[in-house]
């Protein structure tokens, strides 16, 4: 006779454990201890757990972020969990698949299949030494492409395993928009590594659901950045990886899914990596001595709501060699007072100033993006001026002339002068600002044949205000690959030493960079940011002169330029519209 679920003590215990509030601790364990980046060994104290709980929590719960998790049949789920091996399905699905003439699936395989073929395809002799190093590898910072299955390794790429250095990984803070939990946790020693996942959850109910679903997972915690009001997306990608001898900060354009890290050979991304040596025991960097990079990184972590113990431990590492790099961000929400100057495109302009890259000379801008918003001349001007080092007030003053403090005649003259400047800039933007985004044909002819994370809407492209002439077809230098990159390549026409690059999560849209508005109450500027984003700015600083607008020699040895340049103008071709195929 079949036994009742209510008679299954293991099942009842699993249900009880998964429904507990993880902040209060469960039966047989104390409340969770504070964690930090400070641990320099794998022998630090762990929470004490009873054997009965350990027997139950060895199975990994389902996590499906971005989906409606309410109303699950808890008993059924727990019964299935106890009856299978450790399994946590992908939080987000892989890109759409197509079939070839033979009916074989092209461009997408399971995470397990991809991982297996990846190891077969890359002999140890060809693997990067970064994966085997036990200390800091990238002290000066570096930019790498993500490795791609089926493509030759040329020294400018890296695998996720090589980024993580899992053998001595004490703590990992991982931020992403899309997740494949099963695939990710297979790359980490989950019994010895504390893990904090920074995830999007718009409301308290969703947060509580995710916490319940992960309550039984060893050494795993969740962080939910604020999503109130008009904030629409927690899109930032960031890794804090603590090792015995160093802290690694990685800023990828990739989500934590197998295809973004090249394991299906269809999609490529980029990642900035820098290693900070651990200071001698008892020493800390003073807050006032922290580099601009470190200060803005910590500011961003605080805004996200990361555990204070982790943030405090950032001062245990030497950030000195990040003095020539800037961490920039777009913090979701409204920013007023002086805070608007610190984030969004205003913060980008501030970072350009901080690095000594500001200029009033003309620039050539190439923006590689995987998503295009509803662009217009105002947005292009905002970004262009920020690239020159402007804090956002120039373009803001064009839209909000101070007419109340001047005579009407003077104000009218100022408006006319501003209009003239805007028109000259508009003309230059159409010539010197290129946005690299793939055409419909480029995507269809790629290895994948489709792209679910490359997004654009026809209503925006067909809008009279959309600057169509700035679009260039984005084709990879690795044939057949599609890009999920977010890359700004900014070149000074008169002074190559003012050239710089941005690598991060921000696409070419107002949502990703924010916009300054006049506060109706205070009449002062306020910045509205709909997305959470982050990235880095690093200078080219090479004495290379070139009058060819398609030449990117300034970035040789700094950024592995991923696309073919100069990109082809669209002409009569149409962009890739994922939702309108």
PDB file of C-alpha atoms in Angstrom, residues 340 345-346 353 359-360 378 381-386 388-402 414 417-419 421-422 425 516 525:
ATOM      1  CA  UNK A 340      22.595  62.921  -9.201  1.00  0.00           C
ATOM      2  CA  UNK A 345      25.424  59.410 -17.482  1.00  0.00           C
ATOM      3  CA  UNK A 346      26.196  62.255 -15.054  1.00  0.00           C
ATOM      4  CA  UNK A 353      36.924  64.051 -15.494  1.00  0.00           C
ATOM      5  CA  UNK A 359      38.080  67.328 -23.499  1.00  0.00           C
ATOM      6  CA  UNK A 360      36.176  69.977 -25.401  1.00  0.00           C
ATOM      7  CA  UNK A 378      18.696  64.567 -26.835  1.00  0.00           C
ATOM      8  CA  UNK A 381      23.822  64.612 -26.916  1.00  0.00           C
ATOM      9  CA  UNK A 382      23.599  63.546 -23.267  1.00  0.00           C
ATOM     10  CA  UNK A 383      25.921  60.605 -23.846  1.00  0.00           C
ATOM     11  CA  UNK A 384      28.287  62.494 -26.159  1.00  0.00           C
ATOM     12  CA  UNK A 385      28.735  65.369 -23.708  1.00  0.00           C
ATOM     13  CA  UNK A 386      29.256  62.912 -20.838  1.00  0.00           C
ATOM     14  CA  UNK A 388      33.659  64.687 -23.086  1.00  0.00           C
ATOM     15  CA  UNK A 389      33.499  64.923 -19.296  1.00  0.00           C
ATOM     16  CA  UNK A 390      30.296  66.950 -18.902  1.00  0.00           C
ATOM     17  CA  UNK A 391      28.292  66.379 -15.705  1.00  0.00           C
ATOM     18  CA  UNK A 392      24.939  66.524 -17.494  1.00  0.00           C
ATOM     19  CA  UNK A 393      24.107  70.168 -16.863  1.00  0.00           C
ATOM     20  CA  UNK A 394      24.939  71.404 -20.365  1.00  0.00           C
ATOM     21  CA  UNK A 395      22.235  69.418 -22.133  1.00  0.00           C
ATOM     22  CA  UNK A 396      19.914  69.884 -19.130  1.00  0.00           C
ATOM     23  CA  UNK A 397      20.246  73.694 -19.421  1.00  0.00           C
ATOM     24  CA  UNK A 398      19.284  73.487 -23.090  1.00  0.00           C
ATOM     25  CA  UNK A 399      16.015  71.866 -22.109  1.00  0.00           C
ATOM     26  CA  UNK A 400      15.542  74.045 -19.011  1.00  0.00           C
ATOM     27  CA  UNK A 401      16.810  77.594 -19.731  1.00  0.00           C
ATOM     28  CA  UNK A 402      16.888  79.825 -16.604  1.00  0.00           C
ATOM     29  CA  UNK A 414      20.389  82.436 -24.744  1.00  0.00           C
ATOM     30  CA  UNK A 417      22.369  80.441 -28.890  1.00  0.00           C
ATOM     31  CA  UNK A 418      21.617  77.070 -27.311  1.00  0.00           C
ATOM     32  CA  UNK A 419      19.542  76.039 -30.304  1.00  0.00           C
ATOM     33  CA  UNK A 421      24.872  74.837 -30.486  1.00  0.00           C
ATOM     34  CA  UNK A 422      22.441  71.928 -30.372  1.00  0.00           C
ATOM     35  CA  UNK A 425      26.135  69.069 -32.268  1.00  0.00           C
ATOM     36  CA  UNK A 516      18.055  64.693 -15.726  1.00  0.00           C
ATOM     37  CA  UNK A 525      17.944  68.910 -11.228  1.00  0.00           C
TER      38      UNK A 525
END
